[in-house]
PDB file of C-alpha atoms and ligand atoms in Angstrom:
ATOM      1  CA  UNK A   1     -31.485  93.827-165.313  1.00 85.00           C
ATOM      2  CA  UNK A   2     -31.165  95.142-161.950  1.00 87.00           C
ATOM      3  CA  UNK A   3     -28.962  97.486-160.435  1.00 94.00           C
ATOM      4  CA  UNK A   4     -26.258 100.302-161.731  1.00 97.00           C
ATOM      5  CA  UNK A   5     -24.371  99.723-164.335  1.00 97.00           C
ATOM      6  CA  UNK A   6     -21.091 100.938-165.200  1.00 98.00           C
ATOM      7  CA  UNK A   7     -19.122 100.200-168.449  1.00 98.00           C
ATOM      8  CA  UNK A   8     -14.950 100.618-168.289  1.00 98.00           C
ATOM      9  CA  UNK A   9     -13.103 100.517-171.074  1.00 98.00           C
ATOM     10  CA  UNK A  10     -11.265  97.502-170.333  1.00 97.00           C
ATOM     11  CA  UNK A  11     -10.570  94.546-167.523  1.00 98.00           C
ATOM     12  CA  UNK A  12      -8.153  96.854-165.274  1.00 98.00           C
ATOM     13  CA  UNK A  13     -10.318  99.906-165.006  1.00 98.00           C
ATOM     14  CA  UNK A  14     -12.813  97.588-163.844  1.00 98.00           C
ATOM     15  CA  UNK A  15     -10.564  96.059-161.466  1.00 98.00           C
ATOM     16  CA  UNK A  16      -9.193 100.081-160.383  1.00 98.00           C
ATOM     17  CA  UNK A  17     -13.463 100.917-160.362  1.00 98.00           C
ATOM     18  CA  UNK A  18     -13.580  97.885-158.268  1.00 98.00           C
ATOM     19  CA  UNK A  19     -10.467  98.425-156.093  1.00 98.00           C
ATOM     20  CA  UNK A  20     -11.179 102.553-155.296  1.00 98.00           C
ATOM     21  CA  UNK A  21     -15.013 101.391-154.061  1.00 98.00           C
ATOM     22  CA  UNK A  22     -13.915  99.028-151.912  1.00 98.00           C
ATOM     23  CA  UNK A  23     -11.365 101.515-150.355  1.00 97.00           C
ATOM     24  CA  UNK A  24     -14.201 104.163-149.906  1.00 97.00           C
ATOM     25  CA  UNK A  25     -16.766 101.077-148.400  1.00 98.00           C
ATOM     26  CA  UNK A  26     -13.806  99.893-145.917  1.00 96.00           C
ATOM     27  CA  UNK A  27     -12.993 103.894-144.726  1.00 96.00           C
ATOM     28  CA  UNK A  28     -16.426 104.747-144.477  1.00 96.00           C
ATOM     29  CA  UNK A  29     -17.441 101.336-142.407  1.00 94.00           C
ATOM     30  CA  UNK A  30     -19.293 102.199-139.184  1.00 89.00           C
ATOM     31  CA  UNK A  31     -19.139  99.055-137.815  1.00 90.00           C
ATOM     32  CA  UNK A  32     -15.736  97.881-136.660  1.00 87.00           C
ATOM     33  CA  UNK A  33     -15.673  94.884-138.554  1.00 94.00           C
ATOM     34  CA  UNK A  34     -16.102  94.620-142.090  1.00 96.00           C
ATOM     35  CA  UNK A  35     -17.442  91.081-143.873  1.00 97.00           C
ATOM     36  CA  UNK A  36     -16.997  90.415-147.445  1.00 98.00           C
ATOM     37  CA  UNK A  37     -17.066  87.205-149.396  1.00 98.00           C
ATOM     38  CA  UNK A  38     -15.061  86.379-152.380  1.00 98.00           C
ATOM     39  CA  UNK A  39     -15.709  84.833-155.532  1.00 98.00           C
ATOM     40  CA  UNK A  40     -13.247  82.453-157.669  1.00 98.00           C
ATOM     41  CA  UNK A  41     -13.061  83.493-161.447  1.00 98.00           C
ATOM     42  CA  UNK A  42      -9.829  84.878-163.950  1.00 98.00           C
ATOM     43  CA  UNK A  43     -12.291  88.271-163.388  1.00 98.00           C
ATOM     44  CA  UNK A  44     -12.711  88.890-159.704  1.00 98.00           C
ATOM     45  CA  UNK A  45      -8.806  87.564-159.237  1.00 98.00           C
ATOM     46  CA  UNK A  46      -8.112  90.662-161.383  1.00 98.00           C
ATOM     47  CA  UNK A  47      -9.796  92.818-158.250  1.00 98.00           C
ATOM     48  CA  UNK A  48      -7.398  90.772-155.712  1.00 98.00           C
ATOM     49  CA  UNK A  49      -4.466  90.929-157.438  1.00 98.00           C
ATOM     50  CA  UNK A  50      -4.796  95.034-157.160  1.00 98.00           C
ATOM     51  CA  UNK A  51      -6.202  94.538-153.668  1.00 97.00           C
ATOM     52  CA  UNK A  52      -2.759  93.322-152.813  1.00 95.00           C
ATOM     53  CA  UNK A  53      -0.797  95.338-155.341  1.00 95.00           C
ATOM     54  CA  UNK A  54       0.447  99.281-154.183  1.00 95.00           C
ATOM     55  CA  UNK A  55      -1.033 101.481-153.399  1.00 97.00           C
ATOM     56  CA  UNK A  56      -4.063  99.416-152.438  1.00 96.00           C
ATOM     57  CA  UNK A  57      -2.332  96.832-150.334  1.00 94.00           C
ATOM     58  CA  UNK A  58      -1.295  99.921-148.109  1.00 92.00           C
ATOM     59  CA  UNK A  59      -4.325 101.936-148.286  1.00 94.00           C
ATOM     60  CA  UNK A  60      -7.023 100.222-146.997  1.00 94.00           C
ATOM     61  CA  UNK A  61      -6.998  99.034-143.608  1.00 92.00           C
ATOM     62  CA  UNK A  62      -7.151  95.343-143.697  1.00 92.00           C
ATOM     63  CA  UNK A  63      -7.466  94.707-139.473  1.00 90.00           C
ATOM     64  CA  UNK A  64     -11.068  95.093-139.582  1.00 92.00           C
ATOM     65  CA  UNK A  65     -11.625  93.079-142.804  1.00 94.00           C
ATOM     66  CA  UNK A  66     -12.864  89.413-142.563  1.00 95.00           C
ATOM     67  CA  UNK A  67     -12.844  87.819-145.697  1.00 96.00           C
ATOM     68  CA  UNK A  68     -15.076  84.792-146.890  1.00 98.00           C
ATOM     69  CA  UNK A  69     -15.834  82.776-149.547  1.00 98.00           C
ATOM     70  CA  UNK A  70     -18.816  83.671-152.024  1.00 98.00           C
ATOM     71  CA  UNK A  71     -18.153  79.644-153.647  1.00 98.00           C
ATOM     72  CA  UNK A  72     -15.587  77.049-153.535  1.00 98.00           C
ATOM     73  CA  UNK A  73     -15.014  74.304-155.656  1.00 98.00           C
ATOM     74  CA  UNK A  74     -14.839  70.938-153.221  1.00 98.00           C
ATOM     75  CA  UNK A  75     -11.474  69.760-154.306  1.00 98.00           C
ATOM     76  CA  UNK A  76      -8.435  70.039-151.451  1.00 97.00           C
ATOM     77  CA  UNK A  77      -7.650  73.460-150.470  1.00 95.00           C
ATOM     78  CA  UNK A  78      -4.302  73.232-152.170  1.00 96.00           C
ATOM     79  CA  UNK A  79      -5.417  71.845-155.573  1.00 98.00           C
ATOM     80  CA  UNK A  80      -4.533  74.210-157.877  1.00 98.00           C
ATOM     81  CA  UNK A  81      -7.957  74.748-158.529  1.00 98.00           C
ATOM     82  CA  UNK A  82      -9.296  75.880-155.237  1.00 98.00           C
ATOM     83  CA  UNK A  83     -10.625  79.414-155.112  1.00 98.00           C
ATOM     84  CA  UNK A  84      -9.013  78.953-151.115  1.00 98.00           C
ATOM     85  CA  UNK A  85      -6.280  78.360-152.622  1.00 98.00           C
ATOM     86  CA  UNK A  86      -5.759  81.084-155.226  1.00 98.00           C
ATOM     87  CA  UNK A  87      -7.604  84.010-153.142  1.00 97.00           C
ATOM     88  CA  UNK A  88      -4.412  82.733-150.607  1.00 95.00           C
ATOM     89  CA  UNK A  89      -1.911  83.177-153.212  1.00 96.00           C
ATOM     90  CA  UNK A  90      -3.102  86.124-154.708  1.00 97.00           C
ATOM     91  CA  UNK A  91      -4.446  88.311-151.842  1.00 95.00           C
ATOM     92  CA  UNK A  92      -3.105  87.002-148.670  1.00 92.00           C
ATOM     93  CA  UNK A  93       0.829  85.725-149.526  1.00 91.00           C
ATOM     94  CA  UNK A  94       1.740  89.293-150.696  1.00 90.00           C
ATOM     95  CA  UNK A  95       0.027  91.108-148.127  1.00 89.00           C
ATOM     96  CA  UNK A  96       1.563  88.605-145.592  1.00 86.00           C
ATOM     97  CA  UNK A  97       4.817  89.347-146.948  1.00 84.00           C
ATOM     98  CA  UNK A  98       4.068  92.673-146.047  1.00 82.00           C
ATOM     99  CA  UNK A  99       3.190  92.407-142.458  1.00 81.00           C
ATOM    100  CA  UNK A 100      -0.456  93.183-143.353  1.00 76.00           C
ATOM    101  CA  UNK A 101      -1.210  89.665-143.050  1.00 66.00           C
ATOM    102  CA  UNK A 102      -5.488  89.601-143.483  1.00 58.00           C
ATOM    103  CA  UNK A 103      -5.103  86.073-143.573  1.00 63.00           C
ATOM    104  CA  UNK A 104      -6.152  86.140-139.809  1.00 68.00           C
ATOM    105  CA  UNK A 105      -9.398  87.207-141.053  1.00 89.00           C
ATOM    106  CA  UNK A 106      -9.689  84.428-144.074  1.00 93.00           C
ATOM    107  CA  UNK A 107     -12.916  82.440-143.151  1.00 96.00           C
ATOM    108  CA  UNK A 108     -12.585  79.774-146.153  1.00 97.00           C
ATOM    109  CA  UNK A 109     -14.875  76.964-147.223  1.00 98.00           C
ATOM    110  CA  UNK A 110     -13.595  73.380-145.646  1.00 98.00           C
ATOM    111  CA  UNK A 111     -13.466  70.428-148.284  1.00 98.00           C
ATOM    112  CA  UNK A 112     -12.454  68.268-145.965  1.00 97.00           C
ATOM    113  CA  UNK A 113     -15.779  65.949-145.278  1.00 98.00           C
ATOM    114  CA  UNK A 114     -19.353  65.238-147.895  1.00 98.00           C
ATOM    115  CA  UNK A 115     -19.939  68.313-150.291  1.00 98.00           C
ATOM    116  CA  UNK A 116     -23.466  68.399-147.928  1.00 98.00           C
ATOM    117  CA  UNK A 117     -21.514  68.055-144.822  1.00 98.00           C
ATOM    118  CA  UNK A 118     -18.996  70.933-145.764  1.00 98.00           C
ATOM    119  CA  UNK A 119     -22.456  73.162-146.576  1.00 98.00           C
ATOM    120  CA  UNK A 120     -23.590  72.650-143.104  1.00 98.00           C
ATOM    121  CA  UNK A 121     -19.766  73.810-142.134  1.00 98.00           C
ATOM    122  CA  UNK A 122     -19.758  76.833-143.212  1.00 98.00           C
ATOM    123  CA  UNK A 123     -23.125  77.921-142.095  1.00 98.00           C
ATOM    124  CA  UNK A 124     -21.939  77.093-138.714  1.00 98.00           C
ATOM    125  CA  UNK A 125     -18.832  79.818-139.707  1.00 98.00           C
ATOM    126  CA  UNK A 126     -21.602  82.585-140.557  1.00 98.00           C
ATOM    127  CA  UNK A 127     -24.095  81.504-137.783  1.00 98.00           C
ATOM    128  CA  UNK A 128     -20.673  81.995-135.379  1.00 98.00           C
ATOM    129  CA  UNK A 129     -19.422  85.076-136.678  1.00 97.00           C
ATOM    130  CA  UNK A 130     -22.758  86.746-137.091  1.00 98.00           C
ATOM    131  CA  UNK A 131     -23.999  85.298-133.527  1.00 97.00           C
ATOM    132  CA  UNK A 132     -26.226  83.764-135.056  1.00 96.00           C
ATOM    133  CA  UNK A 133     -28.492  85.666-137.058  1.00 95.00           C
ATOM    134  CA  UNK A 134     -29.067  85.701-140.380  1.00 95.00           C
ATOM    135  CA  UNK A 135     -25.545  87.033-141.768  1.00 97.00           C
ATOM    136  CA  UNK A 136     -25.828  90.137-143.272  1.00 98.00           C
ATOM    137  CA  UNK A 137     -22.648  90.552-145.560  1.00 98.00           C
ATOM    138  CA  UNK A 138     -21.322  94.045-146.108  1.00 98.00           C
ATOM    139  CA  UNK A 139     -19.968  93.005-149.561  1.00 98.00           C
ATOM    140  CA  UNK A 140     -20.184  90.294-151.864  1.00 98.00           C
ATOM    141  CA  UNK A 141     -18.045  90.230-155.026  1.00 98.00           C
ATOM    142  CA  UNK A 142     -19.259  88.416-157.997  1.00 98.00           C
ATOM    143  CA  UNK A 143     -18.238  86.920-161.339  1.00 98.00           C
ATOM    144  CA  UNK A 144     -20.949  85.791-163.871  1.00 98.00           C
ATOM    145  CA  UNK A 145     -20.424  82.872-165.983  1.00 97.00           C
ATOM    146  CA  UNK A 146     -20.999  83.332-169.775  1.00 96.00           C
ATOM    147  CA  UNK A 147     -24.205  81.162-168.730  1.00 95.00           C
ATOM    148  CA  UNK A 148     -25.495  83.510-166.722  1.00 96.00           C
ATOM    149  CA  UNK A 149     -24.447  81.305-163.665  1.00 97.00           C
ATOM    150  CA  UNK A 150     -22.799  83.440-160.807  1.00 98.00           C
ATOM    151  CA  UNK A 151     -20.912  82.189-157.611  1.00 98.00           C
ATOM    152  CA  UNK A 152     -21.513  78.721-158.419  1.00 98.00           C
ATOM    153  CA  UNK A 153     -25.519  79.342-158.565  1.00 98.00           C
ATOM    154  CA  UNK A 154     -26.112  77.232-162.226  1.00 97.00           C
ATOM    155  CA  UNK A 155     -29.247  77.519-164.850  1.00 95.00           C
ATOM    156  CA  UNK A 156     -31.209  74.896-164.255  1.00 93.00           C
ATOM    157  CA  UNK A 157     -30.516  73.999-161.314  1.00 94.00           C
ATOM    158  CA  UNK A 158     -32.969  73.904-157.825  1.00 90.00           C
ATOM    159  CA  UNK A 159     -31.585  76.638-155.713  1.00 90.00           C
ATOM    160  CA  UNK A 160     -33.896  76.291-152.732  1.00 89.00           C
ATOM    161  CA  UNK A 161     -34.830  78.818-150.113  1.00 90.00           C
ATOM    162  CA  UNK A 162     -34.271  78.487-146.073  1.00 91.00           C
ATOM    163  CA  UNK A 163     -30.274  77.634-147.238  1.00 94.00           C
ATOM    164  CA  UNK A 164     -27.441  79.977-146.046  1.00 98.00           C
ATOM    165  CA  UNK A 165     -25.047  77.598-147.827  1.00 98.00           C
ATOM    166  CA  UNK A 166     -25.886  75.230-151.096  1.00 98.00           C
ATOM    167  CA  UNK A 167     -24.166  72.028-152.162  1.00 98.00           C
ATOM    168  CA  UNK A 168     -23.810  71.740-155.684  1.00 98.00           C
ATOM    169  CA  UNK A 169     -23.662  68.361-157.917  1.00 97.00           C
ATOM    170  CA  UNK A 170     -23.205  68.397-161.189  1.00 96.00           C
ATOM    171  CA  UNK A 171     -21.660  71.947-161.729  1.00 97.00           C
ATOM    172  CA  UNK A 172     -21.687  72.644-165.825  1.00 97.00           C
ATOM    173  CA  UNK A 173     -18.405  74.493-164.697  1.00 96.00           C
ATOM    174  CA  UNK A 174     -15.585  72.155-163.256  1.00 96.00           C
ATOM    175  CA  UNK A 175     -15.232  70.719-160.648  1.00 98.00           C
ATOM    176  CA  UNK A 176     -18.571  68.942-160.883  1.00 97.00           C
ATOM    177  CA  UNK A 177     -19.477  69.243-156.981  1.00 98.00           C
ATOM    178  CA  UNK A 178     -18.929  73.014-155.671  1.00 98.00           C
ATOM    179  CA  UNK A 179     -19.958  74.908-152.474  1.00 98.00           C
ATOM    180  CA  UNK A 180     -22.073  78.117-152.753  1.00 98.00           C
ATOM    181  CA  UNK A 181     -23.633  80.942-150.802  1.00 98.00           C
ATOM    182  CA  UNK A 182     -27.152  80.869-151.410  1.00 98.00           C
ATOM    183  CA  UNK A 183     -29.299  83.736-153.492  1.00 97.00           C
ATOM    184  CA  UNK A 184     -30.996  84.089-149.792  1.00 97.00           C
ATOM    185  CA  UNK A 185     -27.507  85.008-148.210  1.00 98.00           C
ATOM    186  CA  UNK A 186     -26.341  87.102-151.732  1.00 98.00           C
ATOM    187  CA  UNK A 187     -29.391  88.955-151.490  1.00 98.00           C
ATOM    188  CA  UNK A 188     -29.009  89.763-147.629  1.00 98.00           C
ATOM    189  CA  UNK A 189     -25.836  91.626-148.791  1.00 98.00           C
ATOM    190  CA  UNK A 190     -25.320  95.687-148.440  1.00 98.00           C
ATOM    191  CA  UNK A 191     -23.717  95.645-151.332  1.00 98.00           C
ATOM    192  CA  UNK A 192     -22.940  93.142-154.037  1.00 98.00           C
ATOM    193  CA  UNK A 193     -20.737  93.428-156.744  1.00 98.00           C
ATOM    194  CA  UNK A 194     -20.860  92.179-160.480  1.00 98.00           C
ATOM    195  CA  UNK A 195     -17.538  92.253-162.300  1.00 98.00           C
ATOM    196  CA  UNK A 196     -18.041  90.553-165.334  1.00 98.00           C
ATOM    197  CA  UNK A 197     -15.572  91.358-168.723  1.00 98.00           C
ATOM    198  CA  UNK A 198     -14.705  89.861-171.779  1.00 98.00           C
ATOM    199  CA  UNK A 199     -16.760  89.259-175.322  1.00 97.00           C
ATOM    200  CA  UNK A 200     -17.592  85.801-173.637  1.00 97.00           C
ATOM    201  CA  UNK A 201     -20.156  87.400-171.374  1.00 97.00           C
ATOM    202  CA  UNK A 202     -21.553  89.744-174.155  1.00 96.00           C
ATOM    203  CA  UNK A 203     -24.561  87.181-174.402  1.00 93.00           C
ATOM    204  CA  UNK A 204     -25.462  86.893-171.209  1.00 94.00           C
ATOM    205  CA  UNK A 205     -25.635  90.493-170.460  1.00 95.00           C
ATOM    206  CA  UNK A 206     -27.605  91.392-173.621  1.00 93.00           C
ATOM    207  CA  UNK A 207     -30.177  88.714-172.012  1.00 92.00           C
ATOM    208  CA  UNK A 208     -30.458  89.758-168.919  1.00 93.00           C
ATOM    209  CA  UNK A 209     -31.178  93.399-170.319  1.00 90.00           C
ATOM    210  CA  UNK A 210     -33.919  91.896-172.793  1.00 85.00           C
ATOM    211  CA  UNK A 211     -37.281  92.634-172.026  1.00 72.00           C
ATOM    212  CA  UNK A 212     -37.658  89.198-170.565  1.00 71.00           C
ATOM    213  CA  UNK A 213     -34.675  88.785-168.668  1.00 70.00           C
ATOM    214  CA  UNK A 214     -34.801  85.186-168.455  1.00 74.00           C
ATOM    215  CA  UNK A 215     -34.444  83.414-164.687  1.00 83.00           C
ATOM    216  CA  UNK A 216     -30.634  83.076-164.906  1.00 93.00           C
ATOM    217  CA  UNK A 217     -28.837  83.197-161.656  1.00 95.00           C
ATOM    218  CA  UNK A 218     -27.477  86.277-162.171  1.00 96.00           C
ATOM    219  CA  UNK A 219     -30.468  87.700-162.572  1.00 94.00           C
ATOM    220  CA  UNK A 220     -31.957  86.304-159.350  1.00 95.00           C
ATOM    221  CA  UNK A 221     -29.661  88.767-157.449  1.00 96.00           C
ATOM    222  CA  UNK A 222     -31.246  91.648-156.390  1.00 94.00           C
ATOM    223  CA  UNK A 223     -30.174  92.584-152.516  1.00 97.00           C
ATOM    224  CA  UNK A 224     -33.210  93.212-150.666  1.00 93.00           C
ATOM    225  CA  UNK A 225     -32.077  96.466-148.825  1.00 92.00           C
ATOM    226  CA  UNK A 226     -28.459  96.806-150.503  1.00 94.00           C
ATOM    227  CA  UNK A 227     -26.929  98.198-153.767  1.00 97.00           C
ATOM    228  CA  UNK A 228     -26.256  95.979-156.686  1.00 98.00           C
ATOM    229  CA  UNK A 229     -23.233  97.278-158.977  1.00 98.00           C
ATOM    230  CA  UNK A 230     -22.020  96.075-162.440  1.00 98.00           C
ATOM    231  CA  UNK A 231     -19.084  96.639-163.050  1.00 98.00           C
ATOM    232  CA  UNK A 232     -18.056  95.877-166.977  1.00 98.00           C
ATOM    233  CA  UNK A 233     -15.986  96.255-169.966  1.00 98.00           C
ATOM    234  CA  UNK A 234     -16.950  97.550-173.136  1.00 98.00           C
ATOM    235  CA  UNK A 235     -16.349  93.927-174.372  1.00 97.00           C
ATOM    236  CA  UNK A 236     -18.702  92.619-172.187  1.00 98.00           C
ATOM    237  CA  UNK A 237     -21.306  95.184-172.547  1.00 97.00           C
ATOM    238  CA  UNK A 238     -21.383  95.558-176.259  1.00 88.00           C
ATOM    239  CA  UNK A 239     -24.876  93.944-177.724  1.00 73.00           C
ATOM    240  CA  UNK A 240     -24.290  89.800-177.643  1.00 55.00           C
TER     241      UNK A 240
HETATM  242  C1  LIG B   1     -15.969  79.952-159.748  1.00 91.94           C
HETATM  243  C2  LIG B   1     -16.595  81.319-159.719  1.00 91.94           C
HETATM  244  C3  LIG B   1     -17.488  81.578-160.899  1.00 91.94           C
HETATM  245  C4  LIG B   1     -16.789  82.667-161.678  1.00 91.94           C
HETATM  246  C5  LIG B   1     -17.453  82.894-163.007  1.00 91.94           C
HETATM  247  C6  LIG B   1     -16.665  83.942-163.804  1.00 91.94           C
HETATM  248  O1  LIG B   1     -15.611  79.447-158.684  1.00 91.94           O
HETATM  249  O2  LIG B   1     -15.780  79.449-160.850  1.00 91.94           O
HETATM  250  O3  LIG B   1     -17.140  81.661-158.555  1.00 91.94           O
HETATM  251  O4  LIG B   1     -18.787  82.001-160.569  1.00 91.94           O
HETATM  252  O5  LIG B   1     -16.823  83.883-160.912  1.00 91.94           O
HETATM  253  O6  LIG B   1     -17.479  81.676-163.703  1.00 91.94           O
HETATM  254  O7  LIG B   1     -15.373  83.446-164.009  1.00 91.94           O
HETATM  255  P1  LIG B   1     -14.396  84.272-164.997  1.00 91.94           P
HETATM  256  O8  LIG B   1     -14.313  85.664-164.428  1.00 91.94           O
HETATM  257  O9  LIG B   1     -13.079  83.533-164.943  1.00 91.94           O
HETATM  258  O10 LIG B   1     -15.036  84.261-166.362  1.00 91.94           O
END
């Protein structure tokens, strides 16, 4: 298993872990602009919710954050199953409400066109913003399925190289065609986050620390020149 691990004693300490790091990564940015990209999951929702909660929502300086999306599910960006849609309503709504909008810096996934065409999309998004290098994302948060699967990277599925941004058919996980950041991009990252909680991912943690960490997704992230942080509950951590 790669990476530092820490184990919290429940689902809102590692949300507060979460929460205080990003505070410290945003103040301490050099550049003026800092990227991160966003999962979907009950688990990293539990990190935006906070994000836009006191005294978070007031302490870190959104106007240099530009938020993106680590997956999407390709349904309408108002079906009540779009991470666009619930990283909106969770993060964005209540810090609009507040003035300290952050939505101007909300570089979602489109839906709008072919799963493949909405891949090419959103590389054109990174290629823009990053001026067309390879992006090089100061954060990404991620969940972890209890299949190992993380952003919607699958077992058993081809995740080819030379990709910024994968399709994805036949997700195991509804909706069955999803939109992904590929393990190239993930592992481009400074930093990248785990936050995974809950007896459900017990399993898949114990495997990925066995001596043969099988070739699950989540195990396939290991940022090149960044940090790679777990953050977990006791539940999650104790052996599968
Ligand atoms: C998605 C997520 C997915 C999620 C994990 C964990 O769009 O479904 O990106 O990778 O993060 O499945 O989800 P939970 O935290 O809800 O278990």
């Amino acid at each position: 298993m790669h990476g530092e691990v820490l184990v919290l004693a429940e689902p809102d300490a590692v949300a507060l872990e979460a929460v205080r790091r990003l505070a410290s990564l945003v103040d301490q940015n050099p550049r003026g602009r800092f990227s991160v990209a966003l999962s979907g999951g009950s688990t990293p929702q539990r990190l935006y919710r906070l994000m836009a909660t006191p005294p978070w929502n007031e302490r870190i300086n959104w106007s240099g954050v530009h938020f993106f999306l680590a997956d999407e599910r390709h349904l309408p960006l108002d079906h009540a199953d779009s991470n666009c849609r619930m990283i909106r309503e969770t993060l964005f709504d209540p810090l609009h409400e507040l003035g300290l909008s952050g939505m101007g810096h909300f570089h979602p996934m489109s839906t709008a066109e072919a799963v493949e065409a909405c891949a090419q999309s959103y590389e054109t998004v990174l290629r823009e913003f990053f001026s067309g290098q390879p992006p090089c994302l100061d954060l990404v948060i991620l969940g972890m399925g209890p299949d190992g699967h993380t952003a919607s990277l699958f077992p058993g599925h081809e995740h080819p190289h030379g990709h910024w941004v994968l399709p994805v058919h036949a997700s195991p996980k509804p909706p069955p065609e999803r939109l992904t950041l590929s393990l190239d991009i993930i592992n481009r990252a400074r930093h990248v986050w785990f936050l995974a909680t809950g007896a459900d991912k017990s399993q898949a943690l114990a495997e990925l620390r066995g001596a043969k960490a099988p070739l699950l997704p989540a195990n396939q992230v290991c940022p090149r020149g960044g940090q790679l942080l777990w953050l977990v509950d006791e539940a999650a951590w104790r052996a599968g």
